[in-house]
Coordinates of C-alpha atoms in Angstrom, one line a residue:
M1340 CA 0.2 0.0 -0.1
N1341 CA 1.3 3.4 -0.9
L1342 CA 1.8 6.4 1.4
Y1343 CA -1.5 8.2 0.5
K1344 CA -3.3 5.3 0.7
S1345 CA -2.2 4.8 4.2
A1346 CA -3.1 8.2 5.0
M1347 CA -6.4 8.2 3.5
L1348 CA -7.1 4.9 5.8
L1349 CA -5.9 6.7 8.6
R1350 CA -7.9 9.7 8.4
Y1351 CA -11.1 7.5 7.3
Y1352 CA -11.1 4.3 8.5
K1353 CA -13.2 4.9 11.0
Y1354 CA -15.9 6.6 10.0
D1355 CA -19.4 5.3 7.9
L1356 CA -19.1 5.5 4.4
K1357 CA -21.6 9.4 4.5
D1358 CA -19.0 11.5 7.0
V1359 CA -16.3 9.3 4.8
R1360 CA -17.8 11.4 0.7
K1361 CA -18.3 14.8 3.4
K1362 CA -15.0 14.9 4.5
I1363 CA -13.5 14.4 1.5
K1364 CA -16.0 16.6 -0.1
L1365 CA -14.7 18.9 2.2
H1366 CA -10.9 18.6 1.8
R1367 CA -10.8 18.6 -1.5
V1368 CA -12.1 22.2 -1.5
L1369 CA -8.8 23.0 1.0
F1370 CA -6.9 21.0 -0.8
F1371 CA -8.3 23.0 -4.1
A1372 CA -7.6 26.8 -1.8
L1373 CA -4.0 25.4 -1.1
A1374 CA -2.4 24.6 -4.2
N1375 CA -4.2 28.3 -5.4
V1376 CA -2.5 30.0 -2.7
L1377 CA 0.4 28.6 -2.8
S1378 CA 1.1 29.1 -6.2
F1379 CA 0.5 32.6 -6.3
L1380 CA 3.0 32.8 -3.4
Y1381 CA 6.0 31.4 -5.3
T1382 CA 5.1 33.1 -8.7
K1383 CA 6.1 35.8 -5.6
T1384 CA 8.8 34.7 -4.8
K1385 CA 10.1 32.2 -6.8
D1386 CA 10.9 29.9 -3.5
P1387 CA 10.8 26.2 -4.9
F1388 CA 9.1 25.1 -1.7
F1389 CA 6.0 26.9 -2.4
L1390 CA 5.5 25.4 -5.8
L1391 CA 6.3 21.6 -4.3
L1392 CA 3.4 22.1 -2.2
S1393 CA 1.2 23.7 -4.5
Y1394 CA 1.9 20.2 -6.4
Y1395 CA 1.4 18.2 -3.1
Y1396 CA -1.7 19.3 -2.7
L1397 CA -3.1 19.3 -6.0
A1398 CA -1.7 15.6 -6.6
E1399 CA -4.0 15.2 -3.2
E1400 CA -7.3 16.8 -4.6
F1401 CA -6.5 14.3 -8.0
N1402 CA -5.9 10.9 -5.5
S1403 CA -9.6 12.3 -3.6
F1404 CA -11.5 11.7 -6.6
L1405 CA -10.3 8.0 -6.9
N1406 CA -12.4 4.5 -5.2
L1407 CA -13.7 6.4 -1.8
E1408 CA -15.2 3.9 -0.7
I1409 CA -11.7 2.6 0.0
Y1410 CA -11.7 4.8 3.3
S1411 CA -14.8 4.2 4.9
K1412 CA -15.3 2.2 8.2
E1413 CA -17.2 -0.1 6.0
Y1414 CA -14.4 -1.5 3.0
Y1415 CA -12.1 -1.5 6.4
E1416 CA -14.1 -4.2 7.9
L1417 CA -15.3 -5.8 4.5
K1418 CA -11.7 -6.0 3.4
N1419 CA -11.0 -7.9 6.2
L1420 CA -13.3 -10.3 6.6
Y1421 CA -12.1 -11.1 2.6
D1422 CA -9.1 -11.6 3.4
D1423 CA -10.2 -13.5 7.0
I1424 CA -11.8 -16.2 4.8
I1425 CA -9.5 -16.5 2.1
K1426 CA -7.7 -17.9 4.7
R1427 CA -10.2 -19.8 6.2
Y1428 CA -10.3 -21.2 3.1
N1429 CA -6.5 -21.8 2.4
D1430 CA -6.5 -23.4 5.9
D1431 CA -9.6 -26.4 5.9
I1432 CA -9.4 -26.8 2.0
N1433 CA -6.1 -26.2 0.4
R1434 CA -3.8 -27.2 3.1
T1435 CA -6.3 -30.3 4.7
F1436 CA -5.3 -32.0 1.2
N1437 CA -1.8 -30.6 1.1
F1438 CA -1.8 -29.3 -2.0
T1439 CA 1.3 -27.4 -3.8
D1440 CA 0.8 -27.1 -7.4
P1441 CA -1.3 -24.2 -8.9
V1442 CA -3.3 -26.8 -10.9
E1443 CA -4.5 -28.6 -7.9
I1444 CA -5.4 -25.6 -6.1
S1445 CA -7.4 -24.3 -9.3
E1446 CA -9.6 -27.4 -9.5
A1447 CA -10.6 -27.6 -6.4
Y1448 CA -11.7 -23.7 -5.9
I1449 CA -13.5 -24.6 -9.8
F1450 CA -15.1 -27.1 -7.6
A1451 CA -15.9 -25.0 -4.6
Y1452 CA -17.1 -22.1 -6.1
K1453 CA -18.9 -23.6 -9.2
K1454 CA -20.5 -25.7 -6.2
G1455 CA -22.2 -22.9 -4.2
F1456 CA -19.7 -23.6 -1.5
L1457 CA -18.8 -20.3 -1.2
S1458 CA -21.7 -18.2 -2.4
K1459 CA -24.1 -17.1 0.4
N1460 CA -27.6 -19.3 -0.7
G1461 CA -25.4 -22.0 -1.6
T1462 CA -26.3 -21.6 -5.3
F1463 CA -23.5 -20.0 -7.8
S1464 CA -24.8 -18.5 -11.1
Y1465 CA -22.6 -17.0 -13.7
L1466 CA -23.8 -13.0 -14.1
A1467 CA -21.9 -10.5 -16.7
D1468 CA -24.7 -8.0 -16.1
S1469 CA -22.6 -5.3 -14.5
K1470 CA -26.1 -3.6 -13.4
Q1471 CA -26.9 -6.2 -11.8
L1472 CA -23.6 -7.3 -10.1
I1473 CA -22.5 -6.6 -6.5
E1474 CA -18.8 -5.6 -7.2
N1475 CA -16.4 -3.5 -6.6
Y1476 CA -13.4 -3.1 -8.8
T1477 CA -11.0 -2.8 -6.0
I1478 CA -11.3 -6.4 -4.4
L1479 CA -13.5 -8.0 -7.2
G1480 CA -12.8 -11.8 -5.4
A1481 CA -15.4 -10.4 -3.2
S1482 CA -18.4 -10.9 -5.8
I1483 CA -17.9 -14.8 -5.6
F1484 CA -19.0 -15.2 -2.0
T1485 CA -23.1 -13.0 -3.0
G1486 CA -23.9 -15.9 -6.0
N1487 CA -23.7 -14.1 -8.4
A1488 CA -20.9 -13.3 -10.5
C1489 CA -18.0 -13.7 -13.9
C1490 CA -14.9 -14.2 -15.4
R1491 CA -13.1 -10.8 -13.5
H1492 CA -14.3 -12.4 -9.5
S1493 CA -13.4 -15.7 -10.4
A1494 CA -10.3 -15.1 -11.7
R1495 CA -9.5 -12.6 -8.8
L1496 CA -10.2 -14.3 -5.6
L1497 CA -8.6 -17.4 -7.6
S1498 CA -5.3 -15.4 -7.4
D1499 CA -5.5 -13.6 -4.0
M1500 CA -6.2 -17.2 -2.7
L1501 CA -3.1 -18.2 -4.7
N1502 CA -1.1 -15.3 -3.2
D1503 CA -1.5 -15.5 0.6
Y1504 CA -0.9 -19.4 -0.2
G1505 CA 2.1 -18.3 -1.7
F1506 CA 2.6 -17.8 -4.8
N1507 CA 2.9 -15.1 -7.2
S1508 CA 0.0 -14.9 -8.8
V1509 CA -1.8 -11.8 -10.9
F1510 CA -5.3 -11.8 -12.5
I1511 CA -4.8 -11.3 -17.0
P1512 CA -6.9 -9.2 -18.3
T1513 CA -7.7 -10.6 -22.5
G1514 CA -9.3 -11.2 -25.0
L1515 CA -10.7 -14.1 -25.1
N1516 CA -11.4 -15.7 -28.9
S1517 CA -13.4 -19.3 -29.5
A1518 CA -13.8 -21.1 -32.2
S1519 CA -16.0 -23.9 -33.9
K1520 CA -15.6 -26.6 -36.2
I1521 CA -17.1 -25.9 -39.6
F1522 CA -16.7 -28.8 -42.2
E1523 CA -17.1 -28.3 -45.3
F1524 CA -18.1 -30.7 -48.7
S1525 CA -16.8 -31.2 -52.3
K1526 CA -20.4 -30.0 -53.5
S1527 CA -20.8 -34.0 -54.9
K1528 CA -20.8 -35.2 -51.5
I1529 CA -23.0 -32.7 -49.6
S1530 CA -26.2 -35.0 -50.4
S1531 CA -24.4 -37.9 -48.7
F1532 CA -23.5 -36.2 -46.3
D1533 CA -26.9 -35.1 -44.9
S1534 CA -28.2 -38.5 -45.6
L1535 CA -25.8 -39.7 -43.5
I1536 CA -26.7 -37.2 -40.3
S1537 CA -30.6 -38.7 -40.6
L1538 CA -29.8 -41.6 -40.4
T1539 CA -27.3 -41.6 -37.2
S1540 CA -28.7 -38.9 -35.8
S1541 CA -30.7 -41.0 -33.2
V1542 CA -27.3 -42.9 -32.2
L1543 CA -25.8 -40.5 -32.1
N1544 CA -28.9 -38.9 -29.7
E1545 CA -28.5 -42.7 -26.9
N1546 CA -24.8 -42.8 -27.0
D1547 CA -24.2 -39.0 -26.1
I1548 CA -21.8 -38.5 -28.5
N1549 CA -21.8 -34.8 -29.8
E1550 CA -21.6 -32.7 -32.8
E1551 CA -17.6 -31.9 -32.4
K1552 CA -16.9 -35.3 -31.5
F1553 CA -19.2 -36.6 -34.8
I1554 CA -17.0 -34.8 -36.7
D1555 CA -14.1 -35.5 -35.3
Y1556 CA -15.3 -39.5 -36.4
A1557 CA -16.5 -38.8 -39.6
Y1558 CA -13.4 -36.9 -40.5
E1559 CA -11.2 -39.8 -39.9
L1560 CA -13.1 -42.4 -42.1
F1561 CA -13.8 -39.9 -44.7
N1562 CA -10.9 -37.5 -44.7
E1563 CA -10.5 -37.9 -48.2
D1564 CA -14.2 -36.1 -49.2
F1565 CA -14.5 -33.1 -46.6
N1566 CA -12.3 -30.5 -45.3
I1567 CA -12.6 -29.3 -40.5
V1568 CA -11.5 -25.3 -41.0
K1569 CA -11.6 -23.3 -37.6
K1570 CA -14.8 -20.5 -37.3
W1571 CA -13.2 -18.1 -35.3
D1572 CA -15.9 -15.6 -32.7
Y1573 CA -13.6 -12.2 -34.4
D1574 CA -11.2 -11.4 -36.1
I1575 CA -8.3 -13.0 -34.8
N1576 CA -6.6 -9.3 -35.3
K1577 CA -9.8 -7.2 -33.3
V1578 CA -10.8 -9.0 -30.1
P1579 CA -12.2 -7.2 -27.6
L1580 CA -11.4 -6.5 -23.8
N1581 CA -14.0 -10.0 -22.9
H1582 CA -12.2 -11.9 -20.9
T1583 CA -10.1 -12.4 -17.3
I1584 CA -7.9 -15.1 -16.8
T1585 CA -5.6 -16.2 -13.3
G1586 CA -1.7 -16.6 -14.4
V1587 CA 0.9 -17.8 -11.8
S1588 CA 4.0 -19.0 -11.6
Y1589 CA 5.5 -21.9 -9.6
N1590 CA 9.3 -24.0 -9.7
G1591 CA 9.7 -21.5 -13.4
L1592 CA 6.5 -22.2 -14.9
A1593 CA 3.9 -20.1 -15.5
Y1594 CA 0.3 -21.4 -15.4
Y1595 CA -2.6 -19.7 -17.3
I1596 CA -6.2 -20.2 -15.6
D1597 CA -9.4 -20.2 -16.6
P1598 CA -11.4 -20.3 -13.5
T1599 CA -14.8 -19.6 -15.5
N1600 CA -14.4 -22.1 -18.9
E1601 CA -12.3 -24.8 -16.4
D1602 CA -9.8 -24.5 -19.1
Y1603 CA -6.0 -24.1 -19.1
Y1604 CA -3.3 -22.3 -21.4
R1605 CA -0.2 -22.3 -22.6
M1606 CA 1.6 -19.1 -25.0
D1607 CA 2.2 -19.7 -28.7
K1608 CA 5.5 -18.6 -29.3
E1609 CA 4.1 -17.5 -32.8
S1610 CA 1.0 -15.5 -32.4
G1611 CA 1.8 -14.5 -29.0
R1612 CA -1.5 -15.4 -27.6
L1613 CA -2.3 -17.9 -25.0
I1614 CA -4.4 -21.4 -26.4
N1615 CA -5.8 -24.1 -25.3
D1616 CA -4.6 -27.7 -25.2
S1617 CA -7.6 -28.0 -28.6
D1618 CA -6.7 -25.2 -30.3
T1619 CA -10.0 -24.2 -30.3
I1620 CA -9.7 -20.8 -27.8
E1621 CA -7.4 -18.2 -28.3
N1622 CA -6.8 -15.7 -25.3
T1623 CA -4.9 -12.3 -26.9
I1624 CA -3.2 -10.1 -23.5
K1625 CA -4.7 -7.1 -23.5
S1626 CA -3.7 -3.9 -21.2
R1627 CA -6.0 -1.4 -19.0
S1628 CA -5.1 2.2 -18.4
F1629 CA -6.0 2.1 -14.9
D1630 CA -4.2 -1.5 -13.9
V1631 CA -1.2 -0.4 -11.8
L1632 CA 1.8 -0.6 -12.8
K1633 CA 2.1 -4.1 -10.0
Y1634 CA -0.2 -5.7 -11.7
R1635 CA 1.6 -5.4 -15.0
K1636 CA 4.8 -5.8 -14.2
K1637 CA 3.8 -9.1 -12.4
I1638 CA 2.0 -10.6 -16.5
K1639 CA 5.3 -8.9 -17.7
K1640 CA 7.3 -11.4 -15.0
I1641 CA 5.0 -14.5 -15.6
L1642 CA 5.0 -13.9 -19.4
S1643 CA 8.7 -14.5 -19.6
L1644 CA 8.4 -18.1 -18.5
P1645 CA 7.5 -21.2 -20.0
S1646 CA 4.6 -22.2 -19.7
I1647 CA 3.7 -25.8 -17.8
D1648 CA 3.0 -28.5 -20.2
F1649 CA -0.7 -29.9 -21.0
D1650 CA -0.3 -33.1 -20.4
F1651 CA 1.0 -33.2 -16.4
V1652 CA -2.2 -30.8 -15.9
N1653 CA -4.8 -32.8 -17.4
T1654 CA -3.5 -36.2 -15.1
T1655 CA -3.5 -33.5 -12.2
R1656 CA -6.8 -32.0 -13.1
I1657 CA -7.6 -35.4 -13.4
K1658 CA -6.4 -36.9 -10.1
T1659 CA -7.9 -33.2 -7.8
N1660 CA -11.0 -34.0 -8.8
L1661 CA -11.9 -37.3 -7.9
L1662 CA -10.2 -36.5 -4.7
C1663 CA -12.8 -33.2 -4.3
N1664 CA -15.8 -35.4 -5.4
K1665 CA -14.5 -38.5 -2.7
N1666 CA -14.2 -35.6 -0.1
L1667 CA -17.4 -33.5 -0.4
D1668 CA -17.8 -33.8 3.1
I1669 CA -15.1 -31.4 3.6
F1670 CA -16.3 -28.4 1.3
E1671 CA -19.9 -28.9 3.4
D1672 CA -18.1 -28.6 6.3
F1673 CA -16.7 -25.5 5.0
Y1674 CA -19.5 -24.2 3.7
K1675 CA -21.7 -24.5 6.8
D1676 CA -19.0 -22.7 9.1
N1677 CA -18.6 -19.6 7.1
H1678 CA -21.7 -18.9 5.2
E1679 CA -22.7 -16.2 7.2
V1680 CA -19.0 -14.6 6.8
Y1681 CA -20.7 -14.8 3.1
D1682 CA -23.9 -13.4 3.8
E1683 CA -22.2 -10.1 5.6
I1684 CA -18.9 -10.0 2.7
T1685 CA -22.5 -9.5 -0.1
E1686 CA -24.3 -7.1 2.9
K1687 CA -21.2 -4.5 3.1
L1688 CA -19.9 -4.3 -0.8
K1689 CA -24.1 -3.3 -0.7
K1690 CA -23.3 -0.3 1.4
I1691 CA -19.7 0.2 -0.3
N1692 CA -21.8 0.3 -3.8
M1693 CA -24.7 2.8 -2.7

């Protein structure tokens, strides 16, 4: 925490948010007046001391417009609750299972939050509409506990858990681009393939074989009759900033975890994008003007490392999910012990966003 934030917390954390806003507004007037008086004195005396003080109060004026809620009593209490529940989770889940690898931790986390063990009513729903979400940018991970959240919340909470557990982790803004498989036939084969679909559709449904699996099977049998191409949602050079994932480094390797889509990525050196095991998802790394410098440095550090091997990831995923399903009672107990804290977090989030 920088010196300015520390000073602001000392000034205001004992006050309710309503009082904090009043006090900061009064201070803005004071800072503005002092900056102008000191600037006037500098023009008369040319004393650099007055100029420096003038810049200081201008900086105070500017900073007073940033995230007022983080200096309130409610936020101070919320942050303590949030930090405490993360520590409890790491103790009761990750240390109980003796997890040591980021994949183990992320798989257990995905298992826990998607099954509602980290939500106030025991159920979790993906929700991307900002108007309906209860969130605050400075503590995004807390929204998971409200029961409604999206990628920026799940990625941030996982990152905070990993950092508390001793890893070097950061949330990474990306432009996610998904591809679907499209098959192209020669004209003479189109009607034949339509007939094949009609004949096999009932069999496919009975055996729970989805379209992508069928295309793969058909391609192996009739690869001379059609080609498979990928159709991307976006032009690969014009993907918008639409997603957030979690990056973490461990033993000199980079892990790129997508707790929303339950996927993992590696850096493709040729394209400079993060791709998944099946090459059907690409993430273009994006930067945001309001991201603080420390996050950018962390992202840069992780991106400089070689990616973890997918074979190891997939083996660890299977093992961890089996372990979680066999020990459901541990997650149920964690929910019983902490669901009241989820309610508190939700109510305090509501207050600081009023």
